[in-house]
Short mmCIF file of C-alpha atoms (C1' of nucleotides) in Angstrom, two decimals:
data_model
loop_
_atom_site.label_atom_id
_atom_site.label_comp_id
_atom_site.label_asym_id
_atom_site.label_seq_id
_atom_site.Cartn_x
_atom_site.Cartn_y
_atom_site.Cartn_z
CA MET A 1 144.49 61.24 -118.05
CA ALA A 2 143.15 59.52 -114.91
CA GLU A 3 141.42 61.37 -111.88
CA GLY A 4 141.54 65.12 -110.72
CA SER A 5 140.54 67.74 -113.44
CA GLY A 6 138.73 64.60 -115.40
CA PRO A 7 137.76 64.72 -119.07
CA PRO A 8 134.43 65.96 -120.04
CA GLY A 9 131.99 63.13 -119.17
CA GLY A 10 133.53 62.53 -115.50
CA GLN A 11 131.60 59.88 -113.77
CA ALA A 12 130.06 58.60 -116.87
CA LEU A 13 133.41 57.71 -118.68
CA LEU A 14 135.03 56.12 -115.51
CA PHE A 15 135.18 52.90 -117.28
CA LEU A 16 137.79 54.46 -119.36
CA THR A 17 140.52 55.39 -116.85
CA ASP A 18 143.92 54.10 -117.24
CA GLU A 19 143.50 52.07 -114.21
CA GLN A 20 140.19 50.45 -115.47
CA LEU A 21 142.00 49.83 -118.82
CA ARG A 22 145.00 48.16 -117.12
CA THR A 23 142.78 45.89 -115.31
CA GLY A 24 141.17 44.99 -118.41
CA ILE A 25 144.41 43.98 -119.91
CA GLU A 26 145.12 41.98 -117.23
CA ALA A 27 141.73 40.20 -117.39
CA MET A 28 142.54 39.59 -120.91
CA PHE A 29 146.06 37.96 -119.87
CA PHE A 30 144.70 35.95 -116.91
CA ALA A 31 141.52 34.67 -118.71
CA TYR A 32 143.47 33.66 -122.01
CA ARG A 33 145.45 31.29 -120.02
CA GLY A 34 142.36 29.68 -118.61
CA PHE A 35 140.94 29.66 -122.33
CA THR A 36 143.70 27.34 -123.62
CA ALA A 37 144.48 25.51 -120.36
CA ASP A 38 142.02 22.46 -120.93
CA PRO A 39 142.91 21.72 -124.45
CA ASP A 40 146.53 22.19 -123.88
CA ARG A 41 146.37 19.33 -121.17
CA ILE A 42 144.85 17.33 -123.68
CA LEU A 43 147.03 18.19 -126.57
CA ALA A 44 150.13 17.36 -124.56
CA GLU A 45 149.18 13.66 -124.00
CA LYS A 46 148.98 13.21 -127.77
CA ASP A 47 152.19 15.12 -128.78
CA TYR A 48 150.52 17.66 -130.43
CA GLY A 49 150.25 21.39 -129.55
CA ARG A 50 148.32 24.57 -129.94
CA ALA A 51 148.82 24.94 -133.41
CA HIS A 52 147.45 21.80 -134.17
CA HIS A 53 144.50 22.73 -132.38
CA ARG A 54 144.03 25.91 -134.34
CA ALA A 55 144.20 24.13 -137.59
CA LEU A 56 141.76 21.46 -136.37
CA HIS A 57 139.32 24.14 -135.19
CA PHE A 58 139.29 25.95 -138.39
CA ILE A 59 139.23 23.10 -140.53
CA HIS A 60 136.36 21.61 -138.95
CA ARG A 61 134.73 25.18 -138.98
CA SER A 62 135.17 25.53 -142.78
CA HIS A 63 135.08 22.03 -144.24
CA GLY A 64 136.98 22.11 -147.63
CA THR A 65 138.65 25.47 -147.00
CA THR A 66 141.86 26.06 -149.12
CA VAL A 67 145.26 26.14 -147.62
CA ASN A 68 145.45 29.98 -148.69
CA ASN A 69 142.36 30.76 -146.82
CA LEU A 70 143.47 28.96 -143.62
CA LEU A 71 146.83 30.85 -143.69
CA SER A 72 145.01 34.21 -143.89
CA ILE A 73 142.71 33.11 -140.99
CA LEU A 74 145.56 31.98 -138.82
CA GLY A 75 147.82 34.80 -139.77
CA VAL A 76 151.11 32.55 -139.99
CA THR A 77 153.48 31.73 -142.70
CA LYS A 78 152.91 28.95 -145.07
CA GLN A 79 156.09 27.28 -143.83
CA SER A 80 154.92 27.37 -140.40
CA LEU A 81 151.39 26.12 -141.13
CA ASN A 82 152.80 23.39 -143.32
CA ARG A 83 154.60 21.72 -140.67
CA VAL A 84 151.65 21.39 -138.55
CA LEU A 85 149.53 20.27 -141.61
CA ARG A 86 151.87 17.73 -142.65
CA THR A 87 151.69 15.80 -139.53
CA LEU A 88 148.22 16.22 -139.04
CA ILE A 89 147.82 14.70 -142.78
CA GLU A 90 150.44 11.93 -142.12
CA ASP A 91 148.69 11.00 -138.82
CA GLY A 92 145.35 10.66 -140.58
CA LEU A 93 143.59 13.50 -138.91
CA VAL A 94 143.39 15.74 -141.97
CA GLU A 95 142.65 14.87 -145.67
CA SER A 96 143.69 17.11 -148.41
CA ARG A 97 141.81 16.93 -151.84
CA VAL A 98 142.98 18.54 -155.16
CA GLY A 99 140.33 21.36 -156.15
CA THR A 100 137.88 20.74 -158.94
CA VAL A 101 137.56 23.97 -160.12
CA ASP A 102 141.06 25.03 -159.40
CA LYS A 103 143.13 22.17 -159.38
CA ARG A 104 145.92 24.18 -157.90
CA GLU A 105 144.28 24.41 -154.76
CA ARG A 106 143.91 21.89 -152.10
CA HIS A 107 140.64 21.55 -149.97
CA LEU A 108 141.36 20.41 -146.50
CA PHE A 109 138.75 18.07 -144.52
CA LEU A 110 138.98 16.46 -141.08
CA THR A 111 138.67 12.73 -140.97
CA GLU A 112 136.65 10.65 -138.50
CA THR A 113 139.67 10.51 -136.46
CA GLY A 114 140.49 14.38 -136.82
CA ALA A 115 136.90 14.99 -135.97
CA ALA A 116 137.16 13.08 -133.03
CA LEU A 117 140.17 14.84 -131.64
CA GLU A 118 138.69 18.31 -132.62
CA ARG A 119 135.53 17.25 -130.71
CA GLU A 120 137.61 16.29 -127.73
CA LEU A 121 139.32 19.53 -127.97
CA SER A 122 136.70 21.71 -128.21
CA ASP A 123 134.34 19.94 -125.72
CA ALA A 124 136.71 20.74 -123.24
CA GLN A 125 137.16 24.41 -124.02
CA ARG A 126 133.60 24.82 -124.54
CA ASP A 127 132.97 23.18 -120.90
CA ARG A 128 134.92 26.02 -119.25
CA MET A 129 133.31 28.79 -121.75
CA ARG A 130 129.75 27.45 -120.89
CA ALA A 131 130.59 27.48 -117.18
CA ALA A 132 131.90 31.14 -117.65
CA TYR A 133 128.87 32.56 -119.75
CA ARG A 134 126.56 30.62 -117.46
CA ALA A 135 127.96 32.28 -114.40
CA ALA A 136 128.00 35.89 -116.06
CA GLY A 137 124.69 35.66 -117.70
CA PRO A 138 123.35 36.68 -121.16
CA ALA A 139 123.62 40.32 -120.92
CA ALA A 140 127.42 39.85 -119.86
CA VAL A 141 128.12 37.72 -122.69
CA ALA A 142 126.82 40.12 -125.33
CA GLY A 143 128.90 42.70 -123.84
CA PHE A 144 131.94 40.03 -123.77
CA ARG A 145 131.52 39.75 -127.49
CA GLN A 146 131.04 43.37 -128.31
CA VAL A 147 134.25 44.13 -126.81
CA LEU A 148 136.09 41.39 -128.20
CA GLU A 149 134.88 42.26 -131.65
CA ALA A 150 135.98 45.84 -131.29
CA MET A 151 139.34 44.63 -130.25
CA MET A 152 140.15 42.88 -133.11
CA ASP A 153 142.39 44.10 -136.26
CA GLU A 154 140.20 44.93 -139.25
CA ASP A 155 141.53 41.65 -141.42
CA MET A 156 140.62 39.58 -138.24
CA ARG A 157 137.28 40.90 -137.83
CA ARG A 158 136.28 40.18 -141.52
CA HIS A 159 137.20 36.41 -140.97
CA TYR A 160 135.38 36.57 -137.47
CA LEU A 161 132.24 37.81 -138.83
CA ALA A 162 132.01 35.38 -141.74
CA LEU A 163 132.15 32.55 -139.36
CA ARG A 164 130.02 34.10 -136.79
CA ASP A 165 127.43 34.89 -139.33
CA ARG A 166 126.86 30.92 -139.68
CA GLU A 167 125.38 30.83 -136.38
CA ARG A 168 121.98 29.33 -136.59
CA GLY A 169 121.01 30.48 -133.00
CA MET B 1 123.02 19.45 -127.08
CA ALA B 2 122.15 22.53 -129.30
CA GLU B 3 118.89 22.29 -131.07
CA GLY B 4 115.50 20.52 -131.02
CA SER B 5 114.22 19.10 -127.67
CA GLY B 6 116.10 21.76 -126.01
CA PRO B 7 117.11 22.09 -122.44
CA PRO B 8 114.80 23.70 -119.79
CA GLY B 9 114.84 27.34 -120.37
CA GLY B 10 114.79 27.06 -124.07
CA GLN B 11 115.06 30.60 -125.65
CA ALA B 12 116.38 32.16 -122.44
CA LEU B 13 119.53 29.95 -122.85
CA LEU B 14 120.27 30.46 -126.20
CA PHE B 15 123.61 32.06 -125.49
CA LEU B 16 124.75 28.76 -124.38
CA THR B 17 124.29 26.65 -127.54
CA ASP B 18 127.52 24.94 -128.93
CA GLU B 19 127.52 27.48 -131.98
CA GLN B 20 127.52 30.39 -129.67
CA LEU B 21 130.25 29.18 -127.57
CA ARG B 22 132.27 27.99 -130.47
CA THR B 23 131.81 31.78 -131.81
CA GLY B 24 132.82 33.15 -128.16
CA ILE B 25 135.95 30.98 -128.54
CA GLU B 26 136.83 32.43 -132.01
CA ALA B 27 136.25 35.87 -130.51
CA MET B 28 138.89 35.09 -127.87
CA PHE B 29 141.33 33.92 -130.51
CA PHE B 30 140.76 36.64 -133.03
CA ALA B 31 140.81 39.55 -130.15
CA TYR B 32 143.79 38.15 -128.63
CA ARG B 33 145.89 38.53 -131.54
CA GLY B 34 144.77 42.49 -131.64
CA PHE B 35 145.51 42.64 -127.91
CA THR B 36 149.23 41.99 -128.40
CA ALA B 37 149.57 43.34 -132.01
CA ASP B 38 150.57 46.92 -131.20
CA PRO B 39 152.97 46.25 -128.27
CA ASP B 40 154.51 43.28 -130.33
CA ARG B 41 155.31 45.82 -133.00
CA ILE B 42 157.29 48.05 -130.52
CA LEU B 43 158.93 45.16 -128.98
CA ALA B 44 160.56 44.06 -132.35
CA GLU B 45 161.98 47.14 -132.99
CA LYS B 46 163.73 46.93 -129.68
CA ASP B 47 164.64 43.48 -129.80
CA TYR B 48 162.49 42.23 -126.90
CA GLY B 49 159.64 40.09 -126.86
CA ARG B 50 156.18 39.31 -125.25
CA ALA B 51 157.90 38.05 -122.20
CA HIS B 52 159.67 41.00 -121.55
CA HIS B 53 156.65 43.22 -121.76
CA ARG B 54 154.69 40.86 -119.36
CA ALA B 55 157.71 41.11 -116.68
CA LEU B 56 157.80 45.03 -117.16
CA HIS B 57 154.07 45.13 -116.72
CA PHE B 58 153.64 43.45 -113.61
CA ILE B 59 156.82 44.84 -112.12
CA HIS B 60 155.50 48.14 -112.82
CA ARG B 61 151.98 47.08 -111.26
CA SER B 62 153.69 45.97 -108.39
CA HIS B 63 156.60 47.67 -107.30
CA GLY B 64 159.26 45.76 -105.37
CA THR B 65 157.64 42.67 -105.87
CA THR B 66 159.58 39.35 -105.20
CA VAL B 67 161.11 36.92 -108.09
CA ASN B 68 158.67 34.10 -106.38
CA ASN B 69 155.61 36.38 -106.76
CA LEU B 70 156.44 37.21 -110.12
CA LEU B 71 156.72 33.68 -111.29
CA SER B 72 153.63 32.66 -109.73
CA ILE B 73 151.73 35.56 -111.54
CA LEU B 74 153.39 34.63 -114.72
CA GLY B 75 153.13 31.16 -114.41
CA VAL B 76 156.40 30.03 -116.07
CA THR B 77 159.22 28.50 -114.52
CA LYS B 78 162.13 30.33 -112.94
CA GLN B 79 164.68 29.31 -115.63
CA SER B 80 162.35 30.81 -118.13
CA LEU B 81 161.58 33.89 -116.34
CA ASN B 82 165.37 34.57 -115.43
CA ARG B 83 166.39 34.32 -118.84
CA VAL B 84 164.16 37.62 -119.53
CA LEU B 85 164.63 39.18 -116.27
CA ARG B 86 168.75 38.89 -116.83
CA THR B 87 168.40 40.95 -119.94
CA LEU B 88 166.14 43.35 -118.35
CA ILE B 89 168.63 43.86 -115.48
CA GLU B 90 171.65 43.90 -117.77
CA ASP B 91 170.12 46.62 -120.08
CA GLY B 92 169.38 48.76 -116.88
CA LEU B 93 165.46 48.50 -117.21
CA VAL B 94 164.74 46.75 -114.06
CA GLU B 95 166.68 47.02 -110.86
CA SER B 96 166.99 44.05 -108.29
CA ARG B 97 167.43 44.91 -104.75
CA VAL B 98 168.24 42.43 -101.92
CA GLY B 99 165.36 42.12 -99.15
CA THR B 100 165.89 43.70 -96.04
CA VAL B 101 163.60 41.66 -93.92
CA ASP B 102 164.42 38.35 -95.88
CA LYS B 103 167.69 38.88 -97.55
CA ARG B 104 167.18 35.52 -99.56
CA GLU B 105 164.52 37.72 -101.54
CA ARG B 106 165.31 40.11 -104.60
CA HIS B 107 162.59 42.86 -104.79
CA LEU B 108 162.22 44.25 -108.45
CA PHE B 109 162.00 47.79 -109.44
CA LEU B 110 161.56 49.51 -112.64
CA THR B 111 164.42 52.05 -113.54
CA GLU B 112 163.56 55.37 -115.34
CA THR B 113 164.47 53.71 -118.66
CA GLY B 114 162.40 50.57 -117.74
CA ALA B 115 159.37 52.76 -116.57
CA ALA B 116 159.65 54.76 -119.98
CA LEU B 117 159.40 51.45 -122.12
CA GLU B 118 156.44 49.88 -119.87
CA ARG B 119 154.73 53.45 -120.72
CA GLU B 120 155.33 53.20 -124.18
CA LEU B 121 154.13 49.51 -124.63
CA SER B 122 151.11 49.90 -122.23
CA ASP B 123 150.08 53.44 -123.92
CA ALA B 124 149.79 51.26 -127.34
CA GLN B 125 147.82 48.50 -125.63
CA ARG B 126 145.57 51.01 -123.79
CA ASP B 127 144.85 52.82 -126.91
CA ARG B 128 143.33 49.87 -128.58
CA MET B 129 141.66 48.68 -125.33
CA ARG B 130 140.32 52.27 -124.99
CA ALA B 131 138.83 52.32 -128.50
CA ALA B 132 137.11 48.93 -127.73
CA TYR B 133 135.71 49.97 -124.39
CA ARG B 134 134.41 53.15 -126.11
CA ALA B 135 132.99 51.56 -128.96
CA ALA B 136 131.10 49.16 -126.90
CA GLY B 137 130.14 51.26 -123.91
CA PRO B 138 130.15 50.85 -120.18
CA ALA B 139 127.54 48.08 -119.71
CA ALA B 140 129.50 45.90 -122.47
CA VAL B 141 132.48 46.58 -120.65
CA ALA B 142 130.96 45.28 -117.37
CA GLY B 143 130.10 42.10 -119.27
CA PHE B 144 133.33 41.73 -120.86
CA ARG B 145 135.23 41.54 -117.47
CA GLN B 146 132.63 39.49 -115.69
CA VAL B 147 133.03 36.92 -118.54
CA LEU B 148 137.06 36.99 -118.45
CA GLU B 149 136.70 36.49 -114.60
CA ALA B 150 134.68 33.86 -114.74
CA MET B 151 137.08 32.09 -117.17
CA MET B 152 139.94 32.19 -115.19
CA ASP B 153 141.73 29.38 -113.26
CA GLU B 154 141.19 29.68 -109.51
CA ASP B 155 145.08 30.50 -108.80
CA MET B 156 145.13 33.17 -111.54
CA ARG B 157 141.87 34.64 -110.44
CA ARG B 158 143.35 35.40 -106.89
CA HIS B 159 146.18 37.18 -108.54
CA TYR B 160 143.94 39.09 -110.72
CA LEU B 161 141.71 40.02 -108.04
CA ALA B 162 144.61 41.31 -105.67
CA LEU B 163 145.57 43.57 -108.54
CA ARG B 164 142.14 44.52 -109.64
CA ASP B 165 141.32 45.64 -106.07
CA ARG B 166 143.91 48.37 -106.40
CA GLU B 167 141.57 50.31 -108.66
CA ARG B 168 141.10 53.66 -107.26
CA GLY B 169 138.51 54.14 -109.90
"C1'" DC C 1 173.77 24.82 -83.08
"C1'" DA C 2 172.98 21.74 -86.71
"C1'" DA C 3 169.84 20.15 -90.16
"C1'" DG C 4 166.80 21.23 -93.47
"C1'" DA C 5 163.94 24.06 -96.31
"C1'" DT C 6 163.61 28.48 -99.00
"C1'" DA C 7 164.71 31.82 -102.53
"C1'" DC C 8 167.36 32.69 -106.07
"C1'" DG C 9 170.64 32.08 -109.85
"C1'" DT C 10 172.66 29.23 -113.81
"C1'" DC C 11 174.41 25.65 -116.87
"C1'" DA C 12 172.77 22.45 -120.42
"C1'" DG C 13 169.87 20.31 -123.40
"C1'" DC C 14 165.35 19.82 -125.67
"C1'" DC C 15 160.87 20.93 -127.98
"C1'" DT C 16 157.29 23.99 -130.53
"C1'" DT C 17 156.01 27.42 -133.26
"C1'" DG C 18 157.14 31.38 -135.25
"C1'" DT C 19 160.33 33.54 -138.72
"C1'" DT C 20 163.14 34.65 -143.85
"C1'" DG C 21 164.73 33.28 -147.80
"C1'" DA C 22 164.92 30.24 -152.07
"C1'" DC C 23 163.55 26.80 -155.19
"C1'" DA C 24 160.44 23.63 -157.60
"C1'" DT C 25 155.97 22.02 -159.32
"C1'" DT C 26 151.45 22.29 -161.11
"C1'" DA C 27 147.96 24.89 -163.07
"C1'" DC C 28 145.47 29.11 -164.51
"C1'" DC C 29 144.82 32.97 -167.30
"C1'" DA C 30 145.92 36.68 -170.66
"C1'" DT D 1 153.25 31.18 -174.41
"C1'" DG D 2 154.79 33.83 -170.62
"C1'" DG D 3 153.43 35.66 -166.23
"C1'" DT D 4 151.27 34.93 -162.02
"C1'" DA D 5 149.08 31.94 -158.48
"C1'" DA D 6 148.67 27.85 -154.89
"C1'" DT D 7 151.19 24.70 -152.99
"C1'" DG D 8 155.09 21.88 -150.97
"C1'" DT D 9 159.52 22.00 -149.20
"C1'" DC D 10 164.53 22.57 -147.59
"C1'" DA D 11 167.58 25.27 -144.44
"C1'" DA D 12 168.61 27.92 -140.87
"C1'" DC D 13 167.47 30.98 -137.20
"C1'" DA D 14 165.01 33.02 -132.65
"C1'" DA D 15 161.79 33.34 -128.68
"C1'" DG D 16 160.22 31.50 -125.23
"C1'" DG D 17 158.26 27.56 -122.90
"C1'" DC D 18 160.11 22.93 -120.65
"C1'" DT D 19 163.09 19.29 -117.44
"C1'" DG D 20 167.09 18.21 -114.43
"C1'" DA D 21 170.87 19.36 -112.04
"C1'" DC D 22 173.65 22.17 -109.29
"C1'" DG D 23 175.60 26.04 -105.97
"C1'" DT D 24 174.82 29.72 -102.62
"C1'" DA D 25 173.16 32.28 -99.30
"C1'" DT D 26 169.78 32.64 -95.79
"C1'" DC D 27 166.00 31.62 -92.95
"C1'" DT D 28 163.82 28.20 -89.66
"C1'" DT D 29 163.17 24.70 -86.76
"C1'" DG D 30 164.23 20.76 -83.84
#
DNA sequence: CAAGATACGTCAGCCTTGTTGACATTACCA
DNA sequence: TGGTAATGTCAACAAGGCTGACGTATCTTG
């Protein structure tokens, strides 16, 4: 599949060789470590983990989301999420309000302290992201997002697009 | 930092707004799930985990690498790597040969069975990667890699570039 | 050559975060 | 009113990180 009697397209499809794909895989691996490194350092100091960060992020992003919706965004079991959510609520970072239209539902909100931690974490993560974006330039950023979007599972893409389309920019 | 009395550059730096950066963060999160989903399914059947996949991948990529080098690529402790490596060796997927020039070192190689599993895993992962690359096109792929490279920690980038520059394509 | 450093393996224990299975409560809905 | 849905919780388990400590070869250097 790689060299030699190449596929129709030849030079034009060079970015699809196994070598190129493998390098892309490694880029994802190494970049993801960088992506999580800064928030991880902050979280470690405060005895929280990456799971707490994810919950804070998406609750911030969707004020008043329900537990079920959060579960489906995060793609974990409710037992797993609950463990994290419980500590966040106990520690006063997240507030859970009974639904008004459907009282079985709980709507999740960040408290002031929760919002402060979320901001600290996402500031750190955005700083790196901003540096990377700036270094690569707008055209590269557009490509970056196109490839990532194409890489998602269908379900995740639905969630992603719903969030993405809130962008005002 | 976002709208209003914008920074110098205005429209030209729109891709650096907090909203855009946040969406990039979410893209990384959702895409990484897709990125690992296919190999994870295969691994689950065979009672291996993502950690085994990573070891197989990098041993394949650098035949005869030493344990120390692998440690520094993976960025985990030797105890953590050893647990994984031990099972791979016991199961006959990896071979560990005493170094010839420095007998303290162990050089790691995939056996035929190890190479077969590595191929199965990376085929699955590459299939998704290929589909994403094809959907996005060569320009997007170039941008994708630029941003990821800029996102890495310095140490990881060194490892990445060393591997990347083996590309023959 | 002796002493220290290096490469590796391993034991033990701990943590986070994922899983399954089971069960209870409350609330909606047909 | 009975079934289903949304949530919370208990228990047990596994993967894969971590630290700390120790042992054994094997280099390397004074």
